[in-house]
Tab-separated table of C-alpha atoms in Angstrom:
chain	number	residue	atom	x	y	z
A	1	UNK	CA	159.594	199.202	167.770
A	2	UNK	CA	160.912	195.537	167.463
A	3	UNK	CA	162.849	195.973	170.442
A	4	UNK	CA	159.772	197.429	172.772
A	5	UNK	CA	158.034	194.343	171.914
A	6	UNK	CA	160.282	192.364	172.607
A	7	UNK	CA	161.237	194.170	176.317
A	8	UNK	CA	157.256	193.885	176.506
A	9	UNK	CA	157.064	189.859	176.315
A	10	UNK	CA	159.929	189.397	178.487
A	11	UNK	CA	157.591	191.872	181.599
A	12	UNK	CA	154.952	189.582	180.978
A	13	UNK	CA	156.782	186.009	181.344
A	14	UNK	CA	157.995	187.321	184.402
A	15	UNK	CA	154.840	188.497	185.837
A	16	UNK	CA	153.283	185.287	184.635
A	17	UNK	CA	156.468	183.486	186.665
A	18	UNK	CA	156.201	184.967	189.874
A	19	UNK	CA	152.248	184.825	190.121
A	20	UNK	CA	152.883	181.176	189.666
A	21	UNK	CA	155.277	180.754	192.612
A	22	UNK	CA	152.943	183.159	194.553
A	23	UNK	CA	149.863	180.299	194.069
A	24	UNK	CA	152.932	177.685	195.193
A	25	UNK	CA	153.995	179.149	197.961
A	26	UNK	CA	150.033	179.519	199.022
A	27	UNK	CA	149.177	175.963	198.094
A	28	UNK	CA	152.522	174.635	200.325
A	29	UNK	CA	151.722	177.479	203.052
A	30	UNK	CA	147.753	175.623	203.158
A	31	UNK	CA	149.114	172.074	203.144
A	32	UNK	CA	151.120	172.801	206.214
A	33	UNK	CA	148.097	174.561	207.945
A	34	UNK	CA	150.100	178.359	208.113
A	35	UNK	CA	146.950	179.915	206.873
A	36	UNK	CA	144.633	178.600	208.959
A	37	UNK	CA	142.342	177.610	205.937
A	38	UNK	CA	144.045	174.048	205.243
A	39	UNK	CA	144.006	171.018	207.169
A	40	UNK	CA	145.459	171.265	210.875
A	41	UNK	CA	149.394	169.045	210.890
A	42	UNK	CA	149.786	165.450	212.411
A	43	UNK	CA	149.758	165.972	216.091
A	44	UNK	CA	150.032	163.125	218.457
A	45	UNK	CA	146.582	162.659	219.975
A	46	UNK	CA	148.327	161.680	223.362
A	47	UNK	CA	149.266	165.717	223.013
A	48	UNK	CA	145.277	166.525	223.006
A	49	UNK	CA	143.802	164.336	225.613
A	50	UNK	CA	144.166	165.445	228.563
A	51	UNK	CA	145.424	163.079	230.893
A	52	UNK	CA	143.421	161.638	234.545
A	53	UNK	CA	145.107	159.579	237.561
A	54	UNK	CA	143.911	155.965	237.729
A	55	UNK	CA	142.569	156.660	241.211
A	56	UNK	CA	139.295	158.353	242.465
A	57	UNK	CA	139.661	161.750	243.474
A	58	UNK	CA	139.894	162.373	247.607
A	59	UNK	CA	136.480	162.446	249.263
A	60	UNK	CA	134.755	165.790	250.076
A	61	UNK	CA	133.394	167.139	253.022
A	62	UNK	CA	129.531	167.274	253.568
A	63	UNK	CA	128.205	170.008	253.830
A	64	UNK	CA	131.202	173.018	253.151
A	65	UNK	CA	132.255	174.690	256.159
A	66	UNK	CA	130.622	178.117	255.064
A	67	UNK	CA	127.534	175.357	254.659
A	68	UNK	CA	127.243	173.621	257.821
A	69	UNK	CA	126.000	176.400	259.829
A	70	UNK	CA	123.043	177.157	257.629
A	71	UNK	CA	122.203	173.573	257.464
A	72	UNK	CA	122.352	173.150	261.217
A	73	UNK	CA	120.132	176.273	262.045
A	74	UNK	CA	117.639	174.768	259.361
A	75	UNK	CA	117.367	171.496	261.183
A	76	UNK	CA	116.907	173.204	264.631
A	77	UNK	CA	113.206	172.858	266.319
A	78	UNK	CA	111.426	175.816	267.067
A	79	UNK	CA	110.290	175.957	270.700
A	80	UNK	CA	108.753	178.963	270.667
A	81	UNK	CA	104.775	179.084	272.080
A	82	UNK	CA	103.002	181.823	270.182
A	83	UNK	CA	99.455	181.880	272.217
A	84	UNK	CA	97.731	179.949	275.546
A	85	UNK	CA	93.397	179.668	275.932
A	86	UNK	CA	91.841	178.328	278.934
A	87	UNK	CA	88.877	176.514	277.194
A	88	UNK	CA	85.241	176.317	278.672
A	89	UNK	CA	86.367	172.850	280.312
A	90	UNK	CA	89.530	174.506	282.333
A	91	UNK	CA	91.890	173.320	280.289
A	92	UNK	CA	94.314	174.646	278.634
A	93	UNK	CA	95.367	174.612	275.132
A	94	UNK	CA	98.691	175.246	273.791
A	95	UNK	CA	99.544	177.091	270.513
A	96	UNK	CA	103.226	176.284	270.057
A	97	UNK	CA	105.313	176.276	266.442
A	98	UNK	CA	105.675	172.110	267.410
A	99	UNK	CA	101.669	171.847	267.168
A	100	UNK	CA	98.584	172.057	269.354
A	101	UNK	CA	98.371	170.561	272.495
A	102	UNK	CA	95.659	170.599	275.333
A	103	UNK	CA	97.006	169.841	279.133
A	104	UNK	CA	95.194	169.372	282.379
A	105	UNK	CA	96.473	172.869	284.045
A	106	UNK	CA	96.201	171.546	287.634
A	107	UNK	CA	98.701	167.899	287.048
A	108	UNK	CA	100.311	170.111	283.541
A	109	UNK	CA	99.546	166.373	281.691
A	110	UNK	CA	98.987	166.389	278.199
A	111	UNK	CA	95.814	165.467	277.478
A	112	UNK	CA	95.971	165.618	273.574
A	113	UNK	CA	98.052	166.177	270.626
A	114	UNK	CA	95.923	167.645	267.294
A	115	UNK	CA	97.906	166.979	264.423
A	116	UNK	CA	97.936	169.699	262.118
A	117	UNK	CA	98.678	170.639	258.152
A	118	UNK	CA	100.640	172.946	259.388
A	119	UNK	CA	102.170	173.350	262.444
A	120	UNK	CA	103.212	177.167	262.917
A	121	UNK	CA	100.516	178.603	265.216
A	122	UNK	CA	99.533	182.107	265.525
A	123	UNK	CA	96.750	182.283	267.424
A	124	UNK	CA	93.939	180.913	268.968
A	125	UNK	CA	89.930	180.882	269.861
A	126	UNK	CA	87.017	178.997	271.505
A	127	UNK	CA	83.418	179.674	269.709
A	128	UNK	CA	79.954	179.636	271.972
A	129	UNK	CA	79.432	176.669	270.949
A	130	UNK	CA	82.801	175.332	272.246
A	131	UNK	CA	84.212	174.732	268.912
A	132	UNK	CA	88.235	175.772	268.698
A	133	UNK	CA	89.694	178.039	266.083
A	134	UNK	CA	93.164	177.671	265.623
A	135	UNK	CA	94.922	180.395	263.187
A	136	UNK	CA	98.069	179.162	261.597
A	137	UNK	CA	100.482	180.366	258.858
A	138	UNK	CA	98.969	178.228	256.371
A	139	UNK	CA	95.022	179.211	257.220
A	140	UNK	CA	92.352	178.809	259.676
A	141	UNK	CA	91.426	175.488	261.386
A	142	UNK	CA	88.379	174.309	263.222
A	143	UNK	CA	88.590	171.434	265.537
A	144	UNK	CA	86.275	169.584	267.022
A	145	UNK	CA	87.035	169.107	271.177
A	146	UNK	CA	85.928	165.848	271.842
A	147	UNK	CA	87.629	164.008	268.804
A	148	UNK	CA	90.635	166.796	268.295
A	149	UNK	CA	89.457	166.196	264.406
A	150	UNK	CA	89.889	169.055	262.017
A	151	UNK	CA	86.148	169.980	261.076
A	152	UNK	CA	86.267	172.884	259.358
A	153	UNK	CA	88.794	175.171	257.325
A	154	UNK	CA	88.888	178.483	254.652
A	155	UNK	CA	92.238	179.082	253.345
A	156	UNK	CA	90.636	182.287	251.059
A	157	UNK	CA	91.271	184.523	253.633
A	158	UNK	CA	92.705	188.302	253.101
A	159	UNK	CA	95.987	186.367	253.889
A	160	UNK	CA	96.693	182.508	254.943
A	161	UNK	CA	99.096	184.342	257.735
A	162	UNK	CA	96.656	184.066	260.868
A	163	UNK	CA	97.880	186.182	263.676
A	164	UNK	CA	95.489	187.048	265.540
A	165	UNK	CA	91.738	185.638	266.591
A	166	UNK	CA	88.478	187.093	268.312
A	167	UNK	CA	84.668	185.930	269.123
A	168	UNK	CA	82.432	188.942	268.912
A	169	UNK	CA	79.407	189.537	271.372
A	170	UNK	CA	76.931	187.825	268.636
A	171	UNK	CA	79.635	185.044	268.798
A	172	UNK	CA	81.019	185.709	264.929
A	173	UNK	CA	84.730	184.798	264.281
A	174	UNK	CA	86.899	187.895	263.328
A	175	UNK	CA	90.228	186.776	261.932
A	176	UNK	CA	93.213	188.944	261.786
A	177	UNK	CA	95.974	188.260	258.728
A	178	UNK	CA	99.234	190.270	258.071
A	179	UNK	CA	96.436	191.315	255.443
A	180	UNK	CA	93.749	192.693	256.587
A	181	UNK	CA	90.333	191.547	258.631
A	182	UNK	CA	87.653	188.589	257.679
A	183	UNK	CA	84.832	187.997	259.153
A	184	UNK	CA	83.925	183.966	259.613
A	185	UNK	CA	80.976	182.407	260.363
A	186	UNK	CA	81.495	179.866	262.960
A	187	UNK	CA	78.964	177.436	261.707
A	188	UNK	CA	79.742	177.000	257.947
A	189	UNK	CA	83.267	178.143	258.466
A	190	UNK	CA	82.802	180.267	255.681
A	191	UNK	CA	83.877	184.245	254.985
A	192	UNK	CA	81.204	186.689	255.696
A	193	UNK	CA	83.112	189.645	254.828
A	194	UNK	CA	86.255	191.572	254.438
A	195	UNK	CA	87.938	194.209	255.248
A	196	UNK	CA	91.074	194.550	253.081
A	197	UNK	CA	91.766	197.879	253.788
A	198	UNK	CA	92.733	197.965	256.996
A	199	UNK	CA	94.781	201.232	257.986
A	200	UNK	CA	97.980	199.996	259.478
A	201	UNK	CA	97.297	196.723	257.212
A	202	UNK	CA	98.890	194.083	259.645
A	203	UNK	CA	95.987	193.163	262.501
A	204	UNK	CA	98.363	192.171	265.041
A	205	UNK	CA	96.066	191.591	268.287
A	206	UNK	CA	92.450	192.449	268.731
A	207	UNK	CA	90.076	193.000	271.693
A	208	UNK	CA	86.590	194.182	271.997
A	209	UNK	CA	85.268	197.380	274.559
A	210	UNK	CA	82.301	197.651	276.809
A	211	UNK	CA	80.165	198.619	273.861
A	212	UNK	CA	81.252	195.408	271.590
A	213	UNK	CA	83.362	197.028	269.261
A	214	UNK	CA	85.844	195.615	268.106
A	215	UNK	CA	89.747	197.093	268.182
A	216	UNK	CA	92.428	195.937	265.833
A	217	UNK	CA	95.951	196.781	266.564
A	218	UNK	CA	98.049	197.559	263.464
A	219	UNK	CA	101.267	198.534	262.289
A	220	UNK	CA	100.250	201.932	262.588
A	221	UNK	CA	98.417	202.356	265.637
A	222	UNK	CA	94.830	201.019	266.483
A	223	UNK	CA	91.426	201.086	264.345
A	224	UNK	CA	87.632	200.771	265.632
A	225	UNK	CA	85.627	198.314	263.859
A	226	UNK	CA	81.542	198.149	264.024
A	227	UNK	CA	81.461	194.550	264.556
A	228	UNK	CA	77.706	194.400	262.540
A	229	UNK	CA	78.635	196.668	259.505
A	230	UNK	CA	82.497	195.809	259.504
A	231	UNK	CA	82.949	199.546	259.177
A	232	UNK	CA	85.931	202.061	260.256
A	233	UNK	CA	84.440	203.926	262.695
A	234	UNK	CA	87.835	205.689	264.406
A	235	UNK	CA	91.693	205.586	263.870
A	236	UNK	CA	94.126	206.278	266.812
A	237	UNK	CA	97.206	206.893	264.785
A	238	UNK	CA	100.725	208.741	265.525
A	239	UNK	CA	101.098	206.210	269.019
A	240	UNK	CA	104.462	206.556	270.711
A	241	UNK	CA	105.864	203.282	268.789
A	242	UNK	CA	103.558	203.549	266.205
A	243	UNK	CA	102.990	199.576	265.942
A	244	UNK	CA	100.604	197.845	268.306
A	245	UNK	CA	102.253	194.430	269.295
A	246	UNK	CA	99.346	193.415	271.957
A	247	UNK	CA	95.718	194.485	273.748
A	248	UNK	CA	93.540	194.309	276.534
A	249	UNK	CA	90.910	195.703	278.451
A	250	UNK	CA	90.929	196.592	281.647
A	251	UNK	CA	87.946	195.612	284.190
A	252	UNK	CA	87.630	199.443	284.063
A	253	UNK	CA	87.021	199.300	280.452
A	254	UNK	CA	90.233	201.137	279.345
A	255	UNK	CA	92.422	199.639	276.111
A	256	UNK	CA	96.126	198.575	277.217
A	257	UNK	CA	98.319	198.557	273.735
A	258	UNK	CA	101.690	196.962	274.292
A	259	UNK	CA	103.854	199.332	272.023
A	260	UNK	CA	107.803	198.358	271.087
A	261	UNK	CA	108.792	201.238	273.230
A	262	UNK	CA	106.020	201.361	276.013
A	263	UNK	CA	102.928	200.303	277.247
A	264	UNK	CA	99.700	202.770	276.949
A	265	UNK	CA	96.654	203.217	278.815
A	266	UNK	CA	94.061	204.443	276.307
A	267	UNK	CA	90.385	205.882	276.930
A	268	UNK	CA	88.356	203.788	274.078
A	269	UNK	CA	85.480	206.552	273.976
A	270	UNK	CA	87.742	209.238	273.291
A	271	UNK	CA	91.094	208.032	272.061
A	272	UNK	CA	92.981	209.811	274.222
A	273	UNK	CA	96.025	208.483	275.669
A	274	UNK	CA	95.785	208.647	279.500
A	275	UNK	CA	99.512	207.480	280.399
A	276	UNK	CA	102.426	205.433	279.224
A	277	UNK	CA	103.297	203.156	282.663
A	278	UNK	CA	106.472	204.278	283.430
A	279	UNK	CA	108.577	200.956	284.458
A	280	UNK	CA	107.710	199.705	280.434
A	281	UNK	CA	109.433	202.623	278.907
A	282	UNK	CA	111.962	201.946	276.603
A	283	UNK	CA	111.249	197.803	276.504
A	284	UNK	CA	109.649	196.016	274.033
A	285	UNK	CA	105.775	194.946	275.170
A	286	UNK	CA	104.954	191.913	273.974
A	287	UNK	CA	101.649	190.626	275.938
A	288	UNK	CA	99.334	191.642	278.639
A	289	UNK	CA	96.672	189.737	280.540
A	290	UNK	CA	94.774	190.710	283.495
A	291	UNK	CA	94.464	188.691	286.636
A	292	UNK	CA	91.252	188.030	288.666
A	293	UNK	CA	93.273	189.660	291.760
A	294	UNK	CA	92.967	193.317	289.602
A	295	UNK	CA	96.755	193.045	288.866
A	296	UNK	CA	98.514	192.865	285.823
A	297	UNK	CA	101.061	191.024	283.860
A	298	UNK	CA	102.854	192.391	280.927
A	299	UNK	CA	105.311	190.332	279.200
A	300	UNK	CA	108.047	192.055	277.320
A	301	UNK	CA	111.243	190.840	274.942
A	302	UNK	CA	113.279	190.709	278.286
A	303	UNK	CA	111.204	189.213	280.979
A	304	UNK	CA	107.953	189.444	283.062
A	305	UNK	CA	106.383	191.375	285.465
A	306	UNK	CA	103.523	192.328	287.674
A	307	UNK	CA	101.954	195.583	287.989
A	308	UNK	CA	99.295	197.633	290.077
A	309	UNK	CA	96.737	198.624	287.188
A	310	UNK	CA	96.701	202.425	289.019
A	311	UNK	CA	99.923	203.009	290.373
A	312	UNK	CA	101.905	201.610	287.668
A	313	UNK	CA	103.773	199.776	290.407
A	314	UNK	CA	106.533	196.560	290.047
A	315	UNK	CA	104.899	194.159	292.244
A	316	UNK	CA	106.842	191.281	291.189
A	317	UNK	CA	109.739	190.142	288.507
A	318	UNK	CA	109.548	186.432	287.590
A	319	UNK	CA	112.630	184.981	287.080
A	320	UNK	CA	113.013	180.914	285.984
A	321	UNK	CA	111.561	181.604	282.473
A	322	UNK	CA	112.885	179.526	279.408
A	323	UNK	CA	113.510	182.316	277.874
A	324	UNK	CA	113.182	186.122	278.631
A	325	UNK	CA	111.047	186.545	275.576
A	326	UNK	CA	107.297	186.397	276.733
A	327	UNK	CA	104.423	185.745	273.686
A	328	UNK	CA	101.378	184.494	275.246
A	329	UNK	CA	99.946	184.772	278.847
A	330	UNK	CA	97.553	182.601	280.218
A	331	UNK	CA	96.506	184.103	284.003
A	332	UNK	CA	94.322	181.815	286.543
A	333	UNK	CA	93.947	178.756	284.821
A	334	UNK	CA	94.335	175.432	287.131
A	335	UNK	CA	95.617	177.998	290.018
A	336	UNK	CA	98.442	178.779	287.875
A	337	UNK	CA	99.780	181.449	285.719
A	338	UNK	CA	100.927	180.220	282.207
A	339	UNK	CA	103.640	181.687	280.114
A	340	UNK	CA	104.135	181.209	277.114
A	341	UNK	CA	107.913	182.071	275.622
A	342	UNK	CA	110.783	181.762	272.703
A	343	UNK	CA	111.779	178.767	274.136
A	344	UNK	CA	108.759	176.917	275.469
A	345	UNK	CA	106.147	176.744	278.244
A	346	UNK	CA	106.688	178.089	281.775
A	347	UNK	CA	104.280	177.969	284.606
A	348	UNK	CA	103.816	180.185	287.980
A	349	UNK	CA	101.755	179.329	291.007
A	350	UNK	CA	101.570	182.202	293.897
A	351	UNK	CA	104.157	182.630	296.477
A	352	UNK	CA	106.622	180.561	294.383
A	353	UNK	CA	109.929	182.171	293.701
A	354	UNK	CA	110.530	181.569	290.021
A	355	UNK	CA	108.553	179.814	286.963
A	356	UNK	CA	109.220	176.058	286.083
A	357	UNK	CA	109.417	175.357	282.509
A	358	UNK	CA	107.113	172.663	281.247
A	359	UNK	CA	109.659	169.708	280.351
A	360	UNK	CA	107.330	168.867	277.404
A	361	UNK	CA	107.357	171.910	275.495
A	362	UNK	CA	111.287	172.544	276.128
A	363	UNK	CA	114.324	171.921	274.737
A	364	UNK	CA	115.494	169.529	277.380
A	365	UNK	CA	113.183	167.085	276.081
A	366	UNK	CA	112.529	166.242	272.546
């Protein structure tokens, strides 16, 4: 028994002795940061800091390269001339995304320069009274003729994006958004009504028929408005092209819708589609004016021509444009046909061989 007692003190001193070195070895281990849990050893702080050259870094280049390009095409002016209206006075007025302009047609002098909120036009109109209407991307405008002073504006239309504009017969203001239709009175320059819910939603170009109605050409296809009621009264859907870029009427009273793919000849009464002209097949149709001669000019994405109303016929190519792009026609004012383009103003007097660009509405000058 003595001797188990004894064997039994001598296990515990060395359990007691090596839990002792065990705390030791921690303690040491936690002084000289092993653990992680003491503090961190004496390092040389020049080991830490990182260290900078005394002299300024080499100058960059302004913009990037992958930069430059974007910066450039952001800075470029837009010549492009979105709509032309011979007003009551035989002038003519220029819509152009630099501003509005009005020019003596018969010298091509500028007569005056509107300054505008905003100067990306869309379209424009001349009230009964005289009064102009200009549609821009930012809202409608009205400006007074005499002093070129903005008079009038509504910005709470279906959409501030003004492409298209129209006078009815009772001499109302109908004003076509990417949006839908309002209805303005001239006067007060105020909305009369809406009409949100346009089939084909966008009302790209507008033009009214023997009876006063009023057609809207949409994305998808043309729509017959009762100018008093603003009611749908008929929907010419499933077009060839499907999206109506431009309109007119004939003297004969027929609708001519400038398609992306064609042009169409359409009876208004019945909604039939009497022809697609056969030289516009295939190319983009992008305005069309008659002349007081009977004939016709259509301008496309790739040039413009003139046609016999009947036959369909090429009478003439014009060639000399700024660009090939035709927007805007303006037939018979100051003796002179007026083109409107991507890349500025053209004009076209008979007999001549090609257009002349207007220098002030160009790129050559700026």
């Amino acid at each position: 028994m003595v001797e188990l007692l004894r064997k039994g003190h001598k296990i515990l001193l060395t359990s007691m002795l090596l839990g002792l070195m065990a705390l030791l070895s921690v303690a040491r281990a936690d002084e000289k940061g092993i653990t992680g849990l003491g503090k961190t050893p004496d390092i040389d702080s020049s080991e830490l800091t990182p260290s900078y050259r005394p002299e300024p870094p080499p100058p960059g280049v302004e913009p990037l390269p992958d930069e430059r390009g974007i910066e450039e095409r952001s800075l470029e002016v837009d010549y492009r001339v979105n709509d032309l209206l011979g007003d009551f006075t035989g002038n003519l007025w220029v819509g152009s995304w630099r501003g509005l302009s009005r020019i003596d047609p018969n010298t091509g002098k500028i007569l005056t320069r509107v300054s505008l909120p905003s100067v990306t036009i869309g379209a424009l109109a001349q009230d009964k009274v005289g009064r102009l209407w200009v549609g821009t991307y930012e809202g409608l405008k009205r400006v007074d003729m005499g002093t070129s002073e903005i008079t009038a504006q509504n910005l709470f239309l279906p959409s501030k994006r003004v492409l298209s504009l129209l006078v009815d017969q009772r001499g109302y203001l109908w004003v076509g958004t990417d949006n839908g239709l309002a209805l303005i009175s001239p006067d007060q320059g105020l909305i009369m009504t809406t009409l949100k819910k346009l089939p084909g939603v966008s009302a790209n170009a507008m033009t009214l028929d023997a009876q006063g109605h009023l057609w809207v050409g949409t994305l998808d296809g043309l729509v017959r408005v009762n100018t008093a009621s603003a009611l749908i009264m008929k929907r010419i859907n499933e077009l060839p092209g499907t999206t109506v870029q431009t309109l007119a009427i004939s003297p004969e009273g027929l609708i001519w819708a400038g398609m992306p793919n064609n042009l169409l000849v359409i009876n208004p009464k019945t909604g039939a589609v009497l022809r697609s002209v056969t030289p516009l097949r295939g190319r983009s149709v992008t305005a069309v004016r008659f002349a007081q001669d009977g004939s016709v000019w259509v301008g496309t994405n790739n040039g413009l021509l003139r046609l016999n109303p009947y036959t369909g016929a090429v009478l003439d190519i014009v060639a000399g444009l700024p660009s090939t792009r035709v927007l805007a026609l303006a037939p018979d004012v100051g003796n002179k046909l007026w083109i409107g383009t991507r890349e500025g103003l053209a004009w076209l007097m008979p007999n001549m061989e090609g257009a002349k660009p207007h220098l002030a509405f160009s790129r050559a000058v700026k």
